[in-house]
């Protein structure tokens, strides 16, 4: 008999029939003698509708009230789910975040979970009930409702699994697992059986949308095994777990890409102490996150500084920087929005040589120019022209043998 935490996303509970389907699946597991805790998202599209409503009311909704509003989406799902379970002849109990005792900090819209009480959930499980919990919400110290940020139900599920010491945390979604890359652009993408927390973190931060990034951080910290799988099939999905020796045999496990960044170059910057700080401080103050940074000497005493920012921040950054450039006596600011970042990821890179070389050669064979490179222990990213993204992903996928899992 296991204690299982399952989480179903918005598309899995998007209609009455779908909620009934989820209830049936949960009851199947309950009948095997497992104790079931089910975290639900709002029905698909509902959170967006609530945000939209708030913006119809006012251009700049109060953040406390916006959280009160957004938290209602999940309340609908858990109530309907519990009704479904009961109508099928089993006992159930729905609980909101505050009823469970999910305590967060006070950052509305992006609150972090600080503490979870487990008494109430265990009491309900004792009574042989299927417990459902509203995802994405908690209560701060002063008793205000908070939400955890978009996609936050994943975090609720993983945090619940950690607090309850569940045997597994199953994240049910509309795809069958975590793929080596996006199957929409690379039909040969393969579902992975296992992926390490570190790799999943890289994939998530580089744009893979299967799991919300904070949930992976949580899982890693508390060593919660996550099983990502589809609501609509019984197929085994992908296990996200701590790194094993075996994983090192595989050099590259996945390829991610991001088309949401733009590149900015400030040319002929006087090469002296304090210049990088002068350039980046105004950006940081404006809340603009800078990603890759490359600096190199162009002429004696002068340097070029190139970096990437989110496309959404591009125009704002260019405006700021043209003033900054004048102030520090740089030559000019150049911008390019038509770029993409393609990254290969794998814990095996730590122990294998020649991975970067292979990536560069593969791109060179297709005449794809690399504009920037950044590396970490388990990742190599290249910035290329945006129009080559799909091609780059496909040739790299093939070069590293990802489609059949054989590794070179
Ligand atoms: N309903 C919330 C959202 O749409 C939380 C979640 O689905 O995980 O972001
Ligand atoms: Mg989600």
Short mmCIF file of C-alpha atoms and ligand atoms in Angstrom, two decimals:
data_model
loop_
_atom_site.label_atom_id
_atom_site.label_comp_id
_atom_site.label_asym_id
_atom_site.label_seq_id
_atom_site.Cartn_x
_atom_site.Cartn_y
_atom_site.Cartn_z
CA UNK A 1 0.00 0.00 0.00
CA UNK A 2 1.50 3.27 -1.12
CA UNK A 3 0.82 6.91 -0.53
CA UNK A 4 0.53 8.49 -3.94
CA UNK A 5 0.33 12.18 -4.80
CA UNK A 6 -1.08 12.80 -8.26
CA UNK A 7 -1.37 16.14 -9.99
CA UNK A 8 -3.61 16.78 -12.97
CA UNK A 9 -3.10 19.88 -15.11
CA UNK A 10 -5.72 22.13 -16.64
CA UNK A 11 -6.12 20.17 -19.87
CA UNK A 12 -6.76 16.99 -17.84
CA UNK A 13 -9.66 18.59 -15.95
CA UNK A 14 -10.90 20.85 -18.76
CA UNK A 15 -14.50 19.55 -18.85
CA UNK A 16 -17.03 17.58 -16.79
CA UNK A 17 -16.21 14.40 -18.75
CA UNK A 18 -12.50 14.91 -18.23
CA UNK A 19 -12.95 15.38 -14.49
CA UNK A 20 -15.02 12.17 -14.43
CA UNK A 21 -12.21 10.42 -16.28
CA UNK A 22 -9.69 11.65 -13.69
CA UNK A 23 -11.99 10.50 -10.87
CA UNK A 24 -12.11 7.01 -12.44
CA UNK A 25 -8.33 6.85 -12.73
CA UNK A 26 -7.85 7.90 -9.12
CA UNK A 27 -10.48 5.43 -7.89
CA UNK A 28 -8.65 2.61 -9.74
CA UNK A 29 -5.53 3.32 -7.68
CA UNK A 30 -7.54 3.77 -4.49
CA UNK A 31 -9.15 0.35 -5.03
CA UNK A 32 -5.69 -1.23 -5.05
CA UNK A 33 -5.35 -0.06 -1.46
CA UNK A 34 -3.27 3.05 -2.11
CA UNK A 35 -3.84 6.28 -0.20
CA UNK A 36 -4.57 8.97 -2.79
CA UNK A 37 -3.88 12.71 -2.59
CA UNK A 38 -4.83 14.57 -5.76
CA UNK A 39 -3.65 18.10 -6.56
CA UNK A 40 -5.63 19.83 -9.29
CA UNK A 41 -5.11 22.86 -11.53
CA UNK A 42 -7.91 25.11 -12.68
CA UNK A 43 -9.88 23.88 -15.71
CA UNK A 44 -7.93 24.81 -18.85
CA UNK A 45 -8.20 28.48 -19.77
CA UNK A 46 -9.84 29.46 -16.47
CA UNK A 47 -6.85 31.18 -14.87
CA UNK A 48 -6.39 33.26 -18.02
CA UNK A 49 -10.07 34.19 -17.94
CA UNK A 50 -9.79 35.32 -14.33
CA UNK A 51 -6.76 37.48 -15.11
CA UNK A 52 -8.63 38.91 -18.07
CA UNK A 53 -11.59 39.76 -15.83
CA UNK A 54 -9.30 41.58 -13.41
CA UNK A 55 -7.89 43.64 -16.27
CA UNK A 56 -11.35 44.53 -17.45
CA UNK A 57 -11.94 45.96 -14.00
CA UNK A 58 -8.71 47.95 -13.85
CA UNK A 59 -5.51 48.29 -15.84
CA UNK A 60 -3.38 47.56 -12.80
CA UNK A 61 -5.18 45.11 -10.49
CA UNK A 62 -4.24 45.07 -6.84
CA UNK A 63 -1.93 42.09 -6.36
CA UNK A 64 -3.59 40.84 -3.17
CA UNK A 65 -7.02 40.82 -4.76
CA UNK A 66 -5.69 39.30 -7.96
CA UNK A 67 -4.47 36.32 -5.91
CA UNK A 68 -7.86 35.99 -4.21
CA UNK A 69 -9.42 35.94 -7.66
CA UNK A 70 -6.95 33.57 -9.33
CA UNK A 71 -7.17 31.09 -6.46
CA UNK A 72 -10.84 30.48 -7.26
CA UNK A 73 -10.03 28.51 -10.41
CA UNK A 74 -8.61 25.56 -8.49
CA UNK A 75 -11.48 25.64 -5.99
CA UNK A 76 -13.89 24.83 -8.81
CA UNK A 77 -11.82 21.84 -9.96
CA UNK A 78 -11.44 20.19 -6.56
CA UNK A 79 -15.13 20.62 -5.71
CA UNK A 80 -16.25 19.08 -9.01
CA UNK A 81 -13.70 16.29 -8.68
CA UNK A 82 -14.89 15.38 -5.18
CA UNK A 83 -18.49 15.38 -6.38
CA UNK A 84 -17.49 13.03 -9.21
CA UNK A 85 -15.74 10.64 -6.81
CA UNK A 86 -18.71 10.60 -4.45
CA UNK A 87 -21.17 10.04 -7.26
CA UNK A 88 -19.13 6.96 -8.19
CA UNK A 89 -19.62 5.56 -4.70
CA UNK A 90 -16.37 6.48 -2.96
CA UNK A 91 -15.68 8.98 -0.22
CA UNK A 92 -13.76 12.17 -0.93
CA UNK A 93 -12.81 15.48 0.63
CA UNK A 94 -11.61 18.63 -1.14
CA UNK A 95 -9.29 21.04 0.63
CA UNK A 96 -8.12 24.55 -0.23
CA UNK A 97 -4.51 25.54 0.41
CA UNK A 98 -5.30 27.24 3.70
CA UNK A 99 -7.35 24.28 4.95
CA UNK A 100 -4.36 22.01 4.43
CA UNK A 101 -2.03 24.52 6.02
CA UNK A 102 0.18 25.48 3.08
CA UNK A 103 2.09 28.48 4.41
CA UNK A 104 3.88 30.81 2.02
CA UNK A 105 5.77 34.09 2.10
CA UNK A 106 3.97 37.31 1.17
CA UNK A 107 4.97 37.73 -2.44
CA UNK A 108 1.62 37.84 -4.19
CA UNK A 109 1.58 36.15 -7.57
CA UNK A 110 4.89 34.38 -6.95
CA UNK A 111 4.77 33.20 -3.36
CA UNK A 112 7.14 30.52 -2.11
CA UNK A 113 5.98 27.67 0.07
CA UNK A 114 7.55 27.82 3.52
CA UNK A 115 5.77 25.16 5.48
CA UNK A 116 3.09 22.51 5.03
CA UNK A 117 1.02 20.89 7.74
CA UNK A 118 -0.01 17.31 7.19
CA UNK A 119 -2.46 16.54 10.04
CA UNK A 120 -5.63 17.37 8.17
CA UNK A 121 -4.68 15.40 5.09
CA UNK A 122 -3.74 12.35 7.17
CA UNK A 123 -6.99 12.61 9.12
CA UNK A 124 -8.98 12.51 5.90
CA UNK A 125 -6.90 9.64 4.52
CA UNK A 126 -7.54 7.74 7.78
CA UNK A 127 -11.25 7.97 7.01
CA UNK A 128 -10.53 6.22 3.72
CA UNK A 129 -11.26 9.35 1.71
CA UNK A 130 -9.70 10.45 -1.56
CA UNK A 131 -8.25 13.85 -0.73
CA UNK A 132 -8.09 16.57 -3.37
CA UNK A 133 -6.09 19.75 -2.85
CA UNK A 134 -6.28 23.04 -4.74
CA UNK A 135 -2.95 23.60 -6.49
CA UNK A 136 -1.17 26.92 -6.90
CA UNK A 137 -2.30 28.53 -3.63
CA UNK A 138 -1.38 29.09 -0.02
CA UNK A 139 -1.78 31.45 2.90
CA UNK A 140 0.77 33.96 4.18
CA UNK A 141 1.62 34.63 7.82
CA UNK A 142 -1.09 37.25 8.13
CA UNK A 143 -3.79 35.03 6.69
CA UNK A 144 -3.84 36.43 3.15
CA UNK A 145 -4.40 34.15 0.18
CA UNK A 146 -1.36 33.88 -2.09
CA UNK A 147 -0.65 32.15 -5.39
CA UNK A 148 2.59 30.49 -6.40
CA UNK A 149 3.09 31.76 -9.97
CA UNK A 150 1.81 30.37 -13.26
CA UNK A 151 2.08 26.61 -13.47
CA UNK A 152 2.37 26.53 -9.67
CA UNK A 153 0.22 23.44 -9.15
CA UNK A 154 3.25 21.32 -10.02
CA UNK A 155 5.02 22.87 -7.05
CA UNK A 156 2.04 22.25 -4.77
CA UNK A 157 2.09 18.58 -5.78
CA UNK A 158 5.82 18.08 -5.26
CA UNK A 159 5.76 19.99 -1.97
CA UNK A 160 2.80 17.92 -0.76
CA UNK A 161 4.61 14.74 -1.76
CA UNK A 162 7.68 15.86 0.20
CA UNK A 163 5.67 16.85 3.27
CA UNK A 164 3.58 13.65 3.29
CA UNK A 165 6.65 11.52 2.47
CA UNK A 166 4.71 10.05 -0.42
CA UNK A 167 6.11 7.11 -2.33
CA UNK A 168 5.81 8.92 -5.64
CA UNK A 169 4.58 12.16 -7.13
CA UNK A 170 2.85 11.60 -10.45
CA UNK A 171 2.35 14.63 -12.68
CA UNK A 172 -0.37 13.93 -15.22
CA UNK A 173 -0.40 16.11 -18.30
CA UNK A 174 -1.31 16.04 -22.00
CA UNK A 175 2.02 14.63 -23.20
CA UNK A 176 3.40 11.17 -22.48
CA UNK A 177 6.57 12.36 -20.75
CA UNK A 178 9.73 14.39 -21.16
CA UNK A 179 11.15 14.19 -24.68
CA UNK A 180 14.73 14.47 -25.93
CA UNK A 181 13.56 17.61 -27.71
CA UNK A 182 10.31 19.18 -28.90
CA UNK A 183 8.54 16.50 -31.03
CA UNK A 184 6.77 19.27 -32.96
CA UNK A 185 9.99 20.30 -34.63
CA UNK A 186 11.86 17.02 -34.48
CA UNK A 187 9.59 14.07 -35.23
CA UNK A 188 12.32 11.71 -34.12
CA UNK A 189 12.30 13.05 -30.58
CA UNK A 190 12.13 10.18 -28.12
CA UNK A 191 10.47 9.95 -24.74
CA UNK A 192 13.08 9.52 -22.02
CA UNK A 193 12.62 6.85 -19.37
CA UNK A 194 14.72 8.76 -16.84
CA UNK A 195 16.11 12.24 -16.49
CA UNK A 196 18.08 13.72 -13.59
CA UNK A 197 16.84 16.71 -11.63
CA UNK A 198 19.76 18.80 -12.91
CA UNK A 199 19.01 18.02 -16.52
CA UNK A 200 15.32 18.68 -16.01
CA UNK A 201 16.16 22.03 -14.42
CA UNK A 202 18.22 22.99 -17.45
CA UNK A 203 15.50 21.81 -19.84
CA UNK A 204 12.83 23.72 -17.90
CA UNK A 205 14.85 26.92 -17.67
CA UNK A 206 15.60 26.70 -21.39
CA UNK A 207 11.95 26.55 -22.29
CA UNK A 208 10.70 22.93 -22.00
CA UNK A 209 7.24 23.37 -20.55
CA UNK A 210 6.41 19.97 -19.04
CA UNK A 211 7.28 20.89 -15.47
CA UNK A 212 7.32 24.21 -13.71
CA UNK A 213 10.90 24.97 -12.72
CA UNK A 214 10.30 25.54 -9.01
CA UNK A 215 8.69 22.14 -8.68
CA UNK A 216 11.90 20.56 -9.97
CA UNK A 217 13.99 22.59 -7.52
CA UNK A 218 11.72 21.38 -4.75
CA UNK A 219 11.91 17.77 -5.90
CA UNK A 220 15.69 17.94 -6.05
CA UNK A 221 15.98 19.48 -2.61
CA UNK A 222 13.73 16.89 -0.96
CA UNK A 223 14.58 14.03 -3.27
CA UNK A 224 11.00 13.45 -4.43
CA UNK A 225 10.82 11.14 -7.45
CA UNK A 226 8.49 12.62 -10.09
CA UNK A 227 6.74 10.55 -12.71
CA UNK A 228 5.61 12.73 -15.62
CA UNK A 229 2.95 10.93 -17.66
CA UNK A 230 -0.16 11.32 -19.75
CA UNK A 231 -3.70 11.45 -18.37
CA UNK A 232 -4.97 9.95 -21.59
CA UNK A 233 -2.91 6.75 -21.80
CA UNK A 234 -1.55 4.12 -19.45
CA UNK A 235 1.89 4.29 -20.99
CA UNK A 236 4.79 4.76 -18.57
CA UNK A 237 6.11 8.29 -18.70
CA UNK A 238 9.45 9.79 -17.62
CA UNK A 239 10.92 9.49 -14.13
CA UNK A 240 12.68 12.62 -12.87
CA UNK A 241 15.11 11.40 -10.22
CA UNK A 242 18.51 12.03 -8.69
CA UNK A 243 21.49 11.35 -10.85
CA UNK A 244 22.70 7.76 -11.08
CA UNK A 245 26.03 6.43 -12.33
CA UNK A 246 24.24 5.01 -15.36
CA UNK A 247 23.18 8.43 -16.55
CA UNK A 248 26.79 9.38 -17.09
CA UNK A 249 27.06 6.85 -19.89
CA UNK A 250 24.81 9.07 -21.91
CA UNK A 251 26.68 12.14 -23.07
CA UNK A 252 23.79 14.26 -24.24
CA UNK A 253 20.27 13.56 -23.02
CA UNK A 254 18.30 16.40 -24.50
CA UNK A 255 18.28 19.42 -26.75
CA UNK A 256 16.49 22.63 -25.88
CA UNK A 257 15.99 25.82 -27.84
CA UNK A 258 14.81 29.28 -27.05
CA UNK A 259 13.64 31.84 -29.59
CA UNK A 260 12.68 34.39 -27.00
CA UNK A 261 15.99 36.16 -26.63
CA UNK A 262 17.60 39.04 -28.49
CA UNK A 263 21.25 39.97 -28.78
CA UNK A 264 22.76 43.36 -27.99
CA UNK A 265 26.34 44.51 -28.66
CA UNK A 266 27.93 47.64 -27.30
CA UNK A 267 30.99 48.27 -29.38
CA UNK A 268 34.26 49.96 -28.55
CA UNK A 269 33.68 50.38 -24.87
CA UNK A 270 36.67 51.88 -22.99
CA UNK A 271 38.34 48.91 -21.30
CA UNK A 272 38.61 49.95 -17.66
CA UNK A 273 37.31 48.90 -14.25
CA UNK A 274 33.67 49.67 -13.51
CA UNK A 275 32.45 49.61 -17.09
CA UNK A 276 30.51 46.34 -16.91
CA UNK A 277 28.87 47.54 -13.71
CA UNK A 278 27.94 50.86 -15.37
CA UNK A 279 26.33 49.01 -18.26
CA UNK A 280 24.46 46.33 -16.35
CA UNK A 281 23.34 48.25 -13.26
CA UNK A 282 20.61 50.25 -15.02
CA UNK A 283 19.32 47.04 -16.62
CA UNK A 284 19.18 45.22 -13.31
CA UNK A 285 17.40 48.18 -11.71
CA UNK A 286 14.79 48.04 -14.46
CA UNK A 287 14.24 44.33 -13.73
CA UNK A 288 15.81 43.22 -17.01
CA UNK A 289 17.51 39.84 -16.80
CA UNK A 290 20.67 39.44 -18.84
CA UNK A 291 21.52 35.93 -19.96
CA UNK A 292 24.69 35.17 -21.93
CA UNK A 293 27.52 37.70 -21.76
CA UNK A 294 30.63 37.78 -23.93
CA UNK A 295 33.34 40.40 -23.73
CA UNK A 296 36.42 40.64 -25.90
CA UNK A 297 39.05 43.17 -26.83
CA UNK A 298 38.48 44.86 -30.16
CA UNK A 299 41.38 47.34 -30.25
CA UNK A 300 43.97 48.44 -27.76
CA UNK A 301 42.09 49.85 -24.76
CA UNK A 302 38.68 49.11 -26.23
CA UNK A 303 36.34 46.19 -25.80
CA UNK A 304 33.08 44.87 -27.30
CA UNK A 305 30.40 43.65 -24.96
CA UNK A 306 27.70 41.32 -26.26
CA UNK A 307 24.85 39.81 -24.28
CA UNK A 308 21.30 38.53 -24.61
CA UNK A 309 18.06 39.69 -23.01
CA UNK A 310 14.47 38.47 -23.33
CA UNK A 311 12.85 39.70 -26.55
CA UNK A 312 10.14 41.30 -24.45
CA UNK A 313 12.82 43.53 -22.87
CA UNK A 314 14.67 44.29 -26.10
CA UNK A 315 13.35 47.75 -26.94
CA UNK A 316 13.49 48.90 -23.35
CA UNK A 317 17.10 47.68 -23.09
CA UNK A 318 18.14 49.38 -26.34
CA UNK A 319 16.72 52.65 -25.09
CA UNK A 320 18.49 52.46 -21.76
CA UNK A 321 21.75 51.42 -23.33
CA UNK A 322 21.97 54.15 -25.93
CA UNK A 323 22.07 56.64 -23.06
CA UNK A 324 24.55 54.51 -21.13
CA UNK A 325 26.77 54.13 -24.21
CA UNK A 326 26.96 57.88 -24.66
CA UNK A 327 27.78 58.35 -20.99
CA UNK A 328 30.72 55.95 -21.03
CA UNK A 329 32.04 56.95 -24.43
CA UNK A 330 31.28 53.71 -26.28
CA UNK A 331 30.93 53.75 -30.07
CA UNK A 332 27.45 52.34 -30.64
CA UNK A 333 24.77 49.86 -29.60
CA UNK A 334 23.70 47.18 -32.05
CA UNK A 335 20.70 44.90 -31.63
CA UNK A 336 19.54 41.71 -33.29
CA UNK A 337 16.20 40.13 -32.58
CA UNK A 338 16.47 37.28 -35.06
CA UNK A 339 18.49 34.91 -32.96
CA UNK A 340 17.88 31.63 -31.18
CA UNK A 341 19.73 29.76 -28.47
CA UNK A 342 20.18 26.04 -29.04
CA UNK A 343 21.49 23.99 -26.13
CA UNK A 344 22.60 20.44 -25.56
CA UNK A 345 22.18 19.08 -22.06
CA UNK A 346 23.50 16.03 -20.26
CA UNK A 347 25.14 15.06 -16.98
CA UNK A 348 27.43 12.80 -19.00
CA UNK A 349 29.24 15.87 -20.33
CA UNK A 350 31.10 16.02 -17.04
CA UNK A 351 32.95 12.85 -17.91
CA UNK A 352 33.09 12.91 -21.72
CA UNK A 353 35.51 14.95 -23.78
CA UNK A 354 34.85 16.32 -27.25
CA UNK A 355 31.17 17.10 -26.82
CA UNK A 356 31.53 20.78 -27.64
CA UNK A 357 33.69 19.94 -30.62
CA UNK A 358 31.02 17.64 -31.94
CA UNK A 359 28.34 20.27 -31.52
CA UNK A 360 30.38 22.89 -33.39
CA UNK A 361 31.31 20.51 -36.21
CA UNK A 362 27.70 19.40 -36.64
CA UNK A 363 26.51 23.00 -36.96
CA UNK A 364 29.41 23.89 -39.26
CA UNK A 365 28.49 21.08 -41.66
CA UNK A 366 25.14 22.77 -42.20
CA UNK A 367 26.79 26.15 -42.59
CA UNK A 368 25.17 27.44 -39.45
CA UNK A 369 27.16 30.28 -37.96
CA UNK A 370 27.65 30.35 -34.19
CA UNK A 371 27.46 33.87 -32.79
CA UNK A 372 27.90 33.18 -29.09
CA UNK A 373 28.77 30.18 -26.96
CA UNK A 374 28.26 29.52 -23.29
CA UNK A 375 28.99 26.40 -21.31
CA UNK A 376 28.29 24.94 -17.91
CA UNK A 377 29.15 21.57 -16.46
CA UNK A 378 26.14 19.89 -18.04
CA UNK A 379 25.15 22.24 -20.88
CA UNK A 380 26.52 23.92 -24.00
CA UNK A 381 24.49 26.70 -25.60
CA UNK A 382 25.07 28.33 -28.98
CA UNK A 383 23.37 31.44 -30.28
CA UNK A 384 22.58 31.13 -33.98
CA UNK A 385 20.38 32.84 -36.56
CA UNK A 386 16.76 32.18 -35.67
CA UNK A 387 15.83 30.79 -39.07
CA UNK A 388 18.18 27.83 -38.55
CA UNK A 389 16.71 26.73 -35.21
CA UNK A 390 14.75 23.73 -36.45
CA UNK A 391 17.58 22.54 -38.67
CA UNK A 392 20.10 22.86 -35.85
CA UNK A 393 17.92 20.92 -33.43
CA UNK A 394 17.37 18.12 -35.95
CA UNK A 395 21.01 17.69 -36.94
CA UNK A 396 22.19 17.79 -33.33
CA UNK A 397 19.53 15.27 -32.35
CA UNK A 398 20.84 12.96 -35.01
CA UNK A 399 24.54 13.60 -34.37
CA UNK A 400 24.21 12.70 -30.70
CA UNK A 401 22.14 9.60 -31.46
CA UNK A 402 19.16 10.73 -29.42
CA UNK A 403 16.47 9.06 -31.47
CA UNK A 404 17.45 5.54 -30.57
CA UNK A 405 19.11 6.20 -27.26
CA UNK A 406 22.46 4.89 -28.48
CA UNK A 407 25.13 7.28 -27.44
CA UNK A 408 28.19 8.29 -29.30
N1 LIG B 1 -3.97 27.42 -12.77
C1 LIG B 1 -2.65 27.93 -12.62
C2 LIG B 1 -2.12 28.39 -13.98
O1 LIG B 1 -2.81 28.29 -14.97
C3 LIG B 1 -1.73 26.98 -11.96
C4 LIG B 1 -1.46 25.70 -12.72
O2 LIG B 1 -2.22 25.34 -13.64
O3 LIG B 1 -0.51 25.02 -12.40
O4 LIG B 1 -1.04 28.87 -14.06
MG1 LIG B 2 1.15 23.13 -16.02
#
